[in-house]
MMTF fields as JSON, N, C-alpha, C and O atoms, coordinates in Angstrom:
{
  "mmtfVersion": "1.0.0",
  "mmtfProducer": "UNKNOWN",
  "numBonds": 459,
  "numAtoms": 460,
  "numGroups": 115,
  "numChains": 1,
  "numModels": 1,
  "chainsPerModel": [1],
  "groupsPerChain": [115],
  "chainIdList": ["A"],
  "bondAtomList": [4, 2, 8, 6, 12, 10, 16, 14, 20, 18, 24, 22, 28, 26, 32, 30, 36, 34, 40, 38, 44, 42, 48, 46, 52, 50, 56, 54, 60, 58, 64, 62, 68, 66, 72, 70, 76, 74, 80, 78, 84, 82, 88, 86, 92, 90, 96, 94, 100, 98, 104, 102, 108, 106, 112, 110, 116, 114, 120, 118, 124, 122, 128, 126, 132, 130, 136, 134, 140, 138, 144, 142, 148, 146, 152, 150, 156, 154, 160, 158, 164, 162, 168, 166, 172, 170, 176, 174, 180, 178, 184, 182, 188, 186, 192, 190, 196, 194, 200, 198, 204, 202, 208, 206, 212, 210, 216, 214, 220, 218, 224, 222, 228, 226, 232, 230, 236, 234, 240, 238, 244, 242, 248, 246, 252, 250, 256, 254, 260, 258, 264, 262, 268, 266, 272, 270, 276, 274, 280, 278, 284, 282, 288, 286, 292, 290, 296, 294, 300, 298, 304, 302, 308, 306, 312, 310, 316, 314, 320, 318, 324, 322, 328, 326, 332, 330, 336, 334, 340, 338, 344, 342, 348, 346, 352, 350, 356, 354, 360, 358, 364, 362, 368, 366, 372, 370, 376, 374, 380, 378, 384, 382, 388, 386, 392, 390, 396, 394, 400, 398, 404, 402, 408, 406, 412, 410, 416, 414, 420, 418, 424, 422, 428, 426, 432, 430, 436, 434, 440, 438, 444, 442, 448, 446, 452, 450, 456, 454],
  "bondOrderList": [1, 1, 1, 1, 1, 1, 1, 1, 1, 1, 1, 1, 1, 1, 1, 1, 1, 1, 1, 1, 1, 1, 1, 1, 1, 1, 1, 1, 1, 1, 1, 1, 1, 1, 1, 1, 1, 1, 1, 1, 1, 1, 1, 1, 1, 1, 1, 1, 1, 1, 1, 1, 1, 1, 1, 1, 1, 1, 1, 1, 1, 1, 1, 1, 1, 1, 1, 1, 1, 1, 1, 1, 1, 1, 1, 1, 1, 1, 1, 1, 1, 1, 1, 1, 1, 1, 1, 1, 1, 1, 1, 1, 1, 1, 1, 1, 1, 1, 1, 1, 1, 1, 1, 1, 1, 1, 1, 1, 1, 1, 1, 1, 1, 1],
  "groupList": [{"groupName": "ARG", "atomNameList": ["N", "CA", "C", "O"], "elementList": ["N", "C", "C", "O"], "formalChargeList": [0, 0, 0, 0], "bondAtomList": [1, 0, 2, 1, 3, 2], "bondOrderList": [1, 1, 2], "singleLetterCode": "R", "chemCompType": "L-PEPTIDE LINKING"}, {"groupName": "GLY", "atomNameList": ["N", "CA", "C", "O"], "elementList": ["N", "C", "C", "O"], "formalChargeList": [0, 0, 0, 0], "bondAtomList": [1, 0, 2, 1, 3, 2], "bondOrderList": [1, 1, 2], "singleLetterCode": "G", "chemCompType": "PEPTIDE LINKING"}, {"groupName": "LEU", "atomNameList": ["N", "CA", "C", "O"], "elementList": ["N", "C", "C", "O"], "formalChargeList": [0, 0, 0, 0], "bondAtomList": [1, 0, 2, 1, 3, 2], "bondOrderList": [1, 1, 2], "singleLetterCode": "L", "chemCompType": "L-PEPTIDE LINKING"}, {"groupName": "LYS", "atomNameList": ["N", "CA", "C", "O"], "elementList": ["N", "C", "C", "O"], "formalChargeList": [0, 0, 0, 0], "bondAtomList": [1, 0, 2, 1, 3, 2], "bondOrderList": [1, 1, 2], "singleLetterCode": "K", "chemCompType": "L-PEPTIDE LINKING"}, {"groupName": "ALA", "atomNameList": ["N", "CA", "C", "O"], "elementList": ["N", "C", "C", "O"], "formalChargeList": [0, 0, 0, 0], "bondAtomList": [1, 0, 2, 1, 3, 2], "bondOrderList": [1, 1, 2], "singleLetterCode": "A", "chemCompType": "L-PEPTIDE LINKING"}, {"groupName": "CYS", "atomNameList": ["N", "CA", "C", "O"], "elementList": ["N", "C", "C", "O"], "formalChargeList": [0, 0, 0, 0], "bondAtomList": [1, 0, 2, 1, 3, 2], "bondOrderList": [1, 1, 2], "singleLetterCode": "C", "chemCompType": "L-PEPTIDE LINKING"}, {"groupName": "GLU", "atomNameList": ["N", "CA", "C", "O"], "elementList": ["N", "C", "C", "O"], "formalChargeList": [0, 0, 0, 0], "bondAtomList": [1, 0, 2, 1, 3, 2], "bondOrderList": [1, 1, 2], "singleLetterCode": "E", "chemCompType": "L-PEPTIDE LINKING"}, {"groupName": "VAL", "atomNameList": ["N", "CA", "C", "O"], "elementList": ["N", "C", "C", "O"], "formalChargeList": [0, 0, 0, 0], "bondAtomList": [1, 0, 2, 1, 3, 2], "bondOrderList": [1, 1, 2], "singleLetterCode": "V", "chemCompType": "L-PEPTIDE LINKING"}, {"groupName": "ASP", "atomNameList": ["N", "CA", "C", "O"], "elementList": ["N", "C", "C", "O"], "formalChargeList": [0, 0, 0, 0], "bondAtomList": [1, 0, 2, 1, 3, 2], "bondOrderList": [1, 1, 2], "singleLetterCode": "D", "chemCompType": "L-PEPTIDE LINKING"}, {"groupName": "PRO", "atomNameList": ["N", "CA", "C", "O"], "elementList": ["N", "C", "C", "O"], "formalChargeList": [0, 0, 0, 0], "bondAtomList": [1, 0, 2, 1, 3, 2], "bondOrderList": [1, 1, 2], "singleLetterCode": "P", "chemCompType": "L-PEPTIDE LINKING"}, {"groupName": "PHE", "atomNameList": ["N", "CA", "C", "O"], "elementList": ["N", "C", "C", "O"], "formalChargeList": [0, 0, 0, 0], "bondAtomList": [1, 0, 2, 1, 3, 2], "bondOrderList": [1, 1, 2], "singleLetterCode": "F", "chemCompType": "L-PEPTIDE LINKING"}, {"groupName": "TYR", "atomNameList": ["N", "CA", "C", "O"], "elementList": ["N", "C", "C", "O"], "formalChargeList": [0, 0, 0, 0], "bondAtomList": [1, 0, 2, 1, 3, 2], "bondOrderList": [1, 1, 2], "singleLetterCode": "Y", "chemCompType": "L-PEPTIDE LINKING"}, {"groupName": "HIS", "atomNameList": ["N", "CA", "C", "O"], "elementList": ["N", "C", "C", "O"], "formalChargeList": [0, 0, 0, 0], "bondAtomList": [1, 0, 2, 1, 3, 2], "bondOrderList": [1, 1, 2], "singleLetterCode": "H", "chemCompType": "L-PEPTIDE LINKING"}, {"groupName": "ILE", "atomNameList": ["N", "CA", "C", "O"], "elementList": ["N", "C", "C", "O"], "formalChargeList": [0, 0, 0, 0], "bondAtomList": [1, 0, 2, 1, 3, 2], "bondOrderList": [1, 1, 2], "singleLetterCode": "I", "chemCompType": "L-PEPTIDE LINKING"}, {"groupName": "GLN", "atomNameList": ["N", "CA", "C", "O"], "elementList": ["N", "C", "C", "O"], "formalChargeList": [0, 0, 0, 0], "bondAtomList": [1, 0, 2, 1, 3, 2], "bondOrderList": [1, 1, 2], "singleLetterCode": "Q", "chemCompType": "L-PEPTIDE LINKING"}, {"groupName": "MET", "atomNameList": ["N", "CA", "C", "O"], "elementList": ["N", "C", "C", "O"], "formalChargeList": [0, 0, 0, 0], "bondAtomList": [1, 0, 2, 1, 3, 2], "bondOrderList": [1, 1, 2], "singleLetterCode": "M", "chemCompType": "L-PEPTIDE LINKING"}, {"groupName": "THR", "atomNameList": ["N", "CA", "C", "O"], "elementList": ["N", "C", "C", "O"], "formalChargeList": [0, 0, 0, 0], "bondAtomList": [1, 0, 2, 1, 3, 2], "bondOrderList": [1, 1, 2], "singleLetterCode": "T", "chemCompType": "L-PEPTIDE LINKING"}, {"groupName": "SER", "atomNameList": ["N", "CA", "C", "O"], "elementList": ["N", "C", "C", "O"], "formalChargeList": [0, 0, 0, 0], "bondAtomList": [1, 0, 2, 1, 3, 2], "bondOrderList": [1, 1, 2], "singleLetterCode": "S", "chemCompType": "L-PEPTIDE LINKING"}, {"groupName": "ASN", "atomNameList": ["N", "CA", "C", "O"], "elementList": ["N", "C", "C", "O"], "formalChargeList": [0, 0, 0, 0], "bondAtomList": [1, 0, 2, 1, 3, 2], "bondOrderList": [1, 1, 2], "singleLetterCode": "N", "chemCompType": "L-PEPTIDE LINKING"}, {"groupName": "TRP", "atomNameList": ["N", "CA", "C", "O"], "elementList": ["N", "C", "C", "O"], "formalChargeList": [0, 0, 0, 0], "bondAtomList": [1, 0, 2, 1, 3, 2], "bondOrderList": [1, 1, 2], "singleLetterCode": "W", "chemCompType": "L-PEPTIDE LINKING"}],
  "groupTypeList": [0, 1, 2, 2, 3, 4, 5, 2, 6, 2, 2, 0, 0, 2, 0, 0, 0, 7, 8, 4, 1, 9, 10, 2, 0, 9, 7, 8, 9, 6, 0, 8, 5, 5, 9, 8, 11, 2, 12, 7, 13, 14, 7, 9, 15, 8, 2, 1, 16, 7, 14, 0, 3, 2, 4, 1, 17, 17, 18, 18, 4, 16, 14, 0, 11, 0, 16, 4, 6, 10, 7, 2, 0, 8, 7, 6, 2, 7, 10, 3, 18, 4, 15, 0, 11, 18, 9, 9, 1, 12, 9, 7, 12, 6, 4, 4, 17, 14, 2, 2, 8, 17, 7, 0, 0, 0, 19, 4, 4, 2, 10, 6, 1, 9, 0],
  "groupIdList": [1, 2, 3, 4, 5, 6, 7, 8, 9, 10, 11, 12, 13, 14, 15, 16, 17, 18, 19, 20, 21, 22, 23, 24, 25, 26, 27, 28, 29, 30, 31, 32, 33, 34, 35, 36, 37, 38, 39, 40, 41, 42, 43, 44, 45, 46, 47, 48, 49, 50, 51, 52, 53, 54, 55, 56, 57, 58, 59, 60, 61, 62, 63, 64, 65, 66, 67, 68, 69, 70, 71, 72, 73, 74, 75, 76, 77, 78, 79, 80, 81, 82, 83, 84, 85, 86, 87, 88, 89, 90, 91, 92, 93, 94, 95, 96, 97, 98, 99, 100, 101, 102, 103, 104, 105, 106, 107, 108, 109, 110, 111, 112, 113, 114, 115],
  "secStructList": [7, 2, 2, 2, 2, 2, 2, 2, 2, 2, 2, 2, 2, 2, 2, 6, 1, 4, 4, 4, 4, 4, 4, 1, 1, 7, 7, 7, 2, 2, 2, 2, 6, 7, 6, 6, 2, 2, 2, 2, 7, 1, 1, 7, 7, 7, 2, 2, 2, 2, 2, 2, 2, 2, 2, 6, 7, 7, 1, 1, 4, 4, 4, 1, 7, 1, 1, 2, 2, 2, 2, 2, 2, 2, 2, 2, 2, 2, 2, 2, 2, 2, 2, 2, 2, 1, 7, 6, 6, 1, 2, 2, 2, 2, 2, 2, 2, 2, 2, 2, 2, 2, 2, 2, 2, 2, 2, 0, 0, 0, 0, 0, 7, 7, 7],
  "xCoordList": [8.692, 8.973, 10.05, 9.988, 11.017, 11.999, 11.386, 11.79, 10.337, 9.77, 9.105, 9.132, 8.439, 7.654, 8.75, 8.462, 9.967, 10.974, 11.336, 11.5, 11.525, 11.935, 10.736, 11.04, 9.495, 8.366, 8.418, 8.205, 8.732, 9.046, 10.02, 9.827, 11.204, 12.07, 11.806, 12.305, 11.044, 10.51, 9.727, 9.807, 8.688, 7.675, 8.502, 8.329, 9.316, 10.207, 10.862, 10.835, 11.37, 12.034, 10.977, 11.112, 9.825, 8.872, 8.357, 8.3, 7.976, 7.569, 8.332, 7.83, 9.67, 10.539, 10.639, 11.291, 10.081, 10.143, 9.402, 8.363, 9.803, 9.069, 7.799, 6.968, 7.489, 6.068, 5.24, 4.152, 5.63, 4.825, 3.85, 2.815, 4.1, 3.359, 1.826, 1.321, 1.178, -0.292, -0.697, -1.862, 0.099, -0.389, 0.072, 0.01, 0.559, 1.34, 0.023, 0.134, -0.961, -1.978, -3.265, -3.325, -4.363, -5.65, -6.212, -5.77, -7.091, -7.489, -8.837, -9.733, -8.76, -9.857, -10.708, -10.145, -11.703, -12.762, -12.812, -12.6, -13.053, -13.103, -11.764, -11.692, -10.732, -9.329, -8.914, -8.532, -9.057, -8.47, -9.372, -8.961, -10.486, -11.603, -12.017, -11.987, -12.451, -12.955, -14.136, -14.047, -15.158, -16.346, -16.776, -17.13, -16.821, -17.427, -16.566, -17.036, -15.207, -14.062, -14.659, -14.43, -15.439, -15.664, -16.98, -17.336, -17.639, -18.523, -17.961, -18.519, -16.809, -16.069, -15.264, -15.348, -14.497, -13.596, -14.103, -14.281, -14.31, -15.042, -14.173, -14.654, -12.748, -11.713, -10.659, -9.747, -10.706, -9.633, -8.43, -8.63, -7.161, -5.94, -4.84, -4.97, -3.872, -2.726, -1.56, -1.653, -0.347, 0.848, 1.174, 1.841, 0.649, 0.683, 0.124, 0.659, -1.24, -1.951, -1.251, -1.205, -0.591, 0.136, 1.301, 1.526, 2.015, 3.195, 2.759, 3.417, 1.613, 1.24, 0.889, 1.353, 0.101, -0.129, 1.072, 1.212, 2.021, 3.199, 4.01, 4.402, 4.234, 4.807, 4.291, 4.889, 3.032, 2.31, 1.963, 1.951, 1.666, 1.424, -0.105, -0.532, -0.823, -2.246, -2.568, -2.053, -3.45, -3.676, -4.802, -5.113, -5.187, -6.138, -5.471, -5.046, -5.45, -4.83, -5.279, -4.526, -6.45, -6.99, -6.362, -6.511, -5.656, -5.184, -3.678, -2.971, -3.142, -1.826, -1.683, -2.549, -0.585, -0.299, 0.379, 1.316, -0.28, 0.168, 0.962, 1.527, 1.033, 2.003, 2.5, 1.745, 3.548, 4.094, 3.053, 2.838, 2.477, 1.437, 0.305, -0.085, -0.129, -1.223, -0.704, -1.28, 0.475, 1.22, 1.142, 0.556, 1.773, 1.673, 0.222, 0.061, -0.609, -2.14, -2.575, -3.149, -2.217, -2.674, -1.863, -2.449, -0.474, 0.196, -0.415, -0.828, -0.549, -1.279, -2.431, -2.681, -3.372, -4.709, -4.621, -5.486, -3.451, -3.114, -3.173, -3.767, -2.432, -2.22, -3.361, -3.766, -3.953, -5.099, -6.341, -7.013, -6.51, -7.45, -7.215, -8.129, -6.043, -5.615, -5.871, -6.39, -5.517, -5.705, -7.098, -7.478, -8.011, -9.454, -10.207, -11.273, -9.75, -10.547, -10.01, -10.804, -8.598, -8.248, -7.898, -7.321, -8.333, -8.216, -6.875, -6.108, -6.616, -5.343, -4.877, -5.698, -3.634, -3.143, -3.076, -2.292, -3.967, -3.858, -2.574, -2.036, -1.956, -0.661, -0.774, 0.266, -1.636, -1.983, -1.987, -1.281, -2.836, -2.957, -1.566, -1.209, -0.655, 0.627, 1.578, 2.382, 1.474, 2.365, 2.039, 2.898, 0.831, 0.389, 0.914, 1.499, 0.635, 1.11, 2.606, 3.012, 3.39, 4.895, 5.11, 5.803, 4.516, 4.842, 4.636, 5.461, 3.446, 2.933, 3.772, 4.003, 4.235, 5.248, 6.618, 7.327, 6.867, 8.271, 8.076, 9.062, 7.027, 6.705, 6.813, 7.51, 6.006, 6.107, 7.346, 7.53, 8.336, 9.588, 10.307, 10.767, 10.446, 11.166, 10.762, 11.596, 9.275, 8.776, 9.23, 9.537, 9.283, 9.822, 11.295, 11.722, 12.052, 13.417, 13.745, 14.771, 12.824, 13.151, 12.676, 13.318, 11.37, 10.57, 10.549, 10.266, 10.824, 10.611, 12.109, 12.358, 12.951, 14.428, 14.36, 13.348, 15.706, 15.914, 15.05, 14.836, 14.65, 14.007, 14.675, 14.105],
  "yCoordList": [16.398, 16.235, 15.112, 14.504, 14.819, 13.931, 12.48, 11.612, 12.287, 10.998, 10.565, 9.415, 11.668, 11.448, 11.176, 10.505, 11.782, 11.315, 10.008, 9.306, 9.429, 8.179, 7.251, 6.188, 7.545, 6.865, 6.622, 5.526, 7.774, 7.763, 6.926, 6.361, 6.795, 5.976, 4.344, 3.453, 4.1, 2.718, 2.3, 1.139, 3.33, 3.098, 2.673, 1.615, 3.573, 3.405, 1.926, 1.206, 1.67, 0.282, -0.653, -1.426, -0.665, -1.464, -1.762, -2.908, -0.661, -0.735, -1.369, -1.811, -1.43, -2.07, -3.351, -3.919, -4.0, -5.502, -6.278, -5.776, -7.493, -7.932, -8.292, -8.187, -8.851, -9.261, -8.121, -8.315, -6.887, -5.722, -5.501, -4.897, -5.983, -5.85, -5.452, -4.417, -6.45, -6.303, -5.154, -4.759, -4.654, -3.508, -2.134, -1.215, -2.007, -0.78, 0.275, 1.455, -0.13, 0.832, 0.379, -0.822, 1.077, 0.889, -0.618, -1.075, -1.229, -2.465, -1.955, -1.206, -2.406, -2.164, -3.434, -4.358, -3.584, -4.52, -5.141, -6.353, -4.512, -5.109, -5.697, -6.894, -4.943, -5.127, -6.48, -7.524, -6.265, -7.374, -8.722, -9.634, -8.795, -9.903, -10.087, -11.213, -8.954, -9.202, -8.113, -7.122, -8.498, -7.57, -7.256, -6.087, -7.903, -7.673, -6.918, -6.625, -6.592, -6.059, -4.899, -4.768, -4.071, -2.723, -2.941, -2.041, -4.149, -4.515, -5.205, -5.155, -5.833, -6.508, -5.523, -5.419, -4.82, -3.809, -2.462, -1.774, -2.144, -0.655, 0.526, 1.541, 0.388, 1.498, 0.868, 0.271, 0.946, 0.46, 1.41, 2.621, 0.901, 1.517, 0.857, -0.323, 1.53, 0.901, 1.763, 2.907, 1.099, 1.824, 3.113, 4.027, 3.139, 4.372, 5.594, 6.702, 5.237, 6.236, 6.675, 7.897, 5.862, 6.154, 7.072, 8.087, 6.639, 7.416, 8.933, 9.951, 8.852, 10.369, 11.166, 12.297, 10.615, 11.178, 11.925, 13.121, 10.703, 11.125, 12.284, 13.231, 12.211, 13.024, 14.53, 15.488, 14.522, 15.83, 16.387, 17.588, 15.317, 15.746, 16.025, 16.614, 15.607, 15.965, 17.471, 18.116, 17.914, 19.436, 19.767, 20.84, 18.487, 18.726, 18.299, 17.166, 19.189, 19.27, 17.828, 17.193, 17.575, 16.443, 15.121, 14.085, 15.107, 13.93, 13.855, 13.1, 14.565, 14.464, 13.99, 14.292, 13.281, 12.6, 13.693, 14.38, 13.814, 14.521, 14.175, 14.989, 12.662, 11.934, 10.734, 10.245, 10.149, 8.823, 7.698, 6.756, 7.833, 6.823, 6.505, 5.373, 7.686, 7.562, 6.689, 5.842, 7.239, 6.375, 4.92, 4.171, 4.417, 3.252, 2.574, 1.394, 3.26, 2.796, 2.321, 1.249, 3.304, 3.01, 1.962, 1.079, 1.876, 0.715, -0.445, -1.248, -0.677, -1.833, -2.182, -3.372, -1.134, -1.302, -1.932, -2.721, -1.57, -2.112, -3.731, -4.485, -4.074, -5.71, -6.185, -7.304, -5.614, -6.032, -6.39, -7.416, -5.546, -5.44, -6.65, -7.441, -6.818, -7.969, -9.285, -10.182, -9.43, -10.654, -10.893, -12.057, -9.82, -10.088, -10.375, -10.973, -9.977, -10.377, -11.586, -12.417, -11.894, -13.197, -14.255, -13.98, -15.394, -16.344, -16.978, -17.034, -17.449, -17.998, -18.945, -19.681, -18.955, -19.95, -19.246, -19.646, -18.095, -17.245, -16.724, -16.342, -16.672, -15.927, -14.423, -13.945, -13.724, -12.347, -12.179, -11.363, -13.013, -13.112, -13.417, -12.659, -14.435, -14.664, -13.733, -13.514, -12.947, -11.923, -10.799, -10.334, -10.454, -9.475, -9.809, -8.989, -10.96, -11.397, -11.018, -10.353, -11.451, -11.314, -9.965, -9.458, -9.139, -7.886, -7.065, -6.26, -7.362, -6.734, -7.098, -6.243, -8.303, -8.523, -7.818, -7.385, -7.768, -6.835, -5.35, -4.748, -4.723, -3.43, -3.164, -2.335, -4.023, -3.87, -4.123, -3.608, -5.01, -4.987, -3.791, -3.187, -3.379, -2.034, -1.058, -0.393, -0.791, 0.443, 0.295, 1.302, -0.906, -0.875, -0.619, 0.056, -1.006, -0.853, 0.742, 1.266, 1.457, 2.756, 3.825, 4.815, 3.402, 4.481, 3.97, 4.782, 2.761, 2.259, 2.036, 2.201, 1.707, 1.438, 0.145, -0.492, -0.124, -1.448, -1.467, -0.525, -2.786, -2.965, -3.661, -3.786],
  "zCoordList": [8.374, 6.977, 6.698, 5.629, 7.6, 7.446, 7.423, 6.649, 8.372, 8.374, 7.158, 6.722, 6.578, 5.289, 4.019, 3.028, 4.23, 3.159, 3.448, 2.45, 4.628, 4.849, 4.383, 3.842, 4.536, 3.949, 2.506, 1.987, 1.844, 0.362, -0.208, -1.284, 0.54, 0.065, 0.441, -0.246, 1.501, 1.827, 0.891, 0.488, 0.307, -0.711, -2.071, -2.676, -2.383, -3.606, -3.699, -4.696, -2.628, -2.541, -2.838, -3.787, -2.048, -2.044, -3.427, -3.875, -4.101, -5.552, -6.557, -7.591, -6.247, -7.105, -7.064, -7.94, -6.145, -5.81, -6.825, -7.255, -7.296, -8.315, -8.155, -9.056, -6.727, -6.299, -6.021, -5.48, -6.335, -6.117, -7.134, -6.854, -8.442, -9.674, -9.495, -9.929, -8.781, -8.813, -7.92, -7.954, -7.208, -6.2, -6.519, -5.703, -7.785, -8.402, -8.667, -8.335, -9.157, -9.637, -9.237, -8.977, -9.118, -8.738, -9.323, -10.378, -8.627, -9.305, -10.323, -9.934, -11.357, -12.187, -12.371, -12.958, -12.05, -11.988, -13.328, -13.381, -14.388, -15.759, -16.133, -16.411, -16.155, -16.659, -15.831, -16.359, -14.517, -13.659, -13.474, -12.757, -14.081, -13.931, -12.569, -12.073, -11.832, -10.586, -10.314, -9.59, -10.998, -11.248, -9.84, -9.693, -8.934, -7.561, -6.506, -5.406, -6.896, -6.154, -5.315, -4.113, -6.042, -5.42, -4.438, -3.678, -4.511, -3.567, -2.243, -1.147, -2.517, -1.424, -0.645, 0.579, -1.384, -0.918, -0.903, -1.908, 0.195, 0.608, 0.28, -0.223, 0.593, 0.376, -0.422, 0.15, -1.58, -2.336, -2.313, -2.217, -2.398, -2.131, -3.069, -3.394, -3.46, -4.273, -4.002, -3.557, -4.322, -3.954, -4.774, -4.289, -6.088, -6.897, -6.269, -6.309, -5.56, -5.034, -3.924, -3.784, -2.947, -1.899, -2.156, -1.497, -3.155, -3.79, -4.245, -4.033, -4.857, -5.46, -4.138, -3.991, -3.205, -1.924, -1.283, -1.028, -1.07, -0.435, -1.112, -0.431, -2.333, -3.066, -3.112, -3.602, -2.484, -2.56, -3.98, -4.25, -4.909, -6.22, -6.416, -7.409, -5.502, -5.465, -5.161, -4.248, -6.016, -5.82, -4.437, -3.921, -4.155, -2.978, -1.558, -1.332, -0.8, 0.445, 1.333, 2.071, 1.089, 1.903, 1.326, 1.973, 0.121, -0.542, -0.174, -0.842, 0.816, 0.945, 2.58, 3.402, 2.896, 4.299, 5.178, 4.77, 6.661, 7.388, 8.445, 9.174, 8.571, 9.434, 8.833, 7.992, 9.042, 8.621, 8.997, 8.235, 10.102, 10.562, 9.417, 9.131, 8.842, 7.902, 6.46, 5.777, 6.372, 5.145, 5.444, 4.662, 6.675, 6.961, 6.949, 6.637, 7.245, 7.411, 5.989, 5.797, 4.908, 3.485, 2.969, 2.343, 3.126, 2.615, 3.03, 2.193, 4.426, 4.921, 4.402, 4.215, 4.066, 3.39, 2.104, 1.722, 1.304, -0.039, 0.072, -0.699, 1.188, 1.206, 2.024, 1.709, 2.97, 3.701, 2.623, 2.73, 1.739, 0.668, -0.104, -0.338, -0.501, -1.361, -0.78, -1.444, 0.454, 1.302, 1.534, 1.658, 1.618, 1.965, 0.807, 0.956, -0.571, -1.731, -2.185, -2.625, -2.158, -2.735, -1.539, -0.487, -1.911, -0.6, -0.513, -1.475, 0.656, 1.094, -0.001, -0.549, -0.33, -1.434, -2.781, -3.642, -3.005, -4.227, -4.23, -3.191, -5.491, -5.464, -5.128, -4.676, -5.232, -4.85, -3.357, -2.766, -2.786, -1.278, -0.726, 0.176, -1.106, -0.594, -0.623, 0.284, -2.075, -2.232, -1.147, -0.399, -1.149, -0.302, 1.271, 1.978, 1.597, 3.121, 3.248, 4.201, 2.283, 2.538, 2.505, 3.387, 1.428, 1.35, 2.671, 3.103, 3.254, 4.456, 5.646, 6.5, 5.75, 6.808, 6.592, 7.5, 5.369, 4.997, 5.267, 5.691, 5.095, 5.302, 6.964, 7.548, 7.442, 9.109, 9.847, 10.95, 9.205, 9.563, 9.395, 10.364, 8.155, 7.718, 8.513, 9.126, 8.641, 9.428, 10.874, 11.512, 11.412, 12.846, 12.85, 13.787, 12.04, 12.035, 11.659, 12.093, 10.843, 10.569, 11.68, 12.03, 12.178, 12.936, 14.553, 15.434, 14.825, 16.234, 16.791, 17.985, 15.986, 16.439, 17.284, 17.578, 17.63, 18.291, 19.725, 20.487, 19.824, 21.151, 22.257, 23.341]
}
């Protein structure tokens, strides 16, 4: 449980970043002007969904995280999806790349310790 609490704090800090805006809620193909999004991205994920699952607000036990590694997997999926859908050089692709690097560094510092 302590590891999941650390994940929640990491996620809260991540969500407060100014460049996290595009990743806070699910992509809506109509609202976000990307009608083919769900054809390109098979498993959509966003930071709001990760936070709800992490906080355990879901009534469905299968919608909660069992380990910190599953949290990392979904957070990485948010950014990998954005990088897959948006070409290099696109602001969303670039923000996703930077945030993914940041998450991986923080994750290593929190859970893997010094090497």
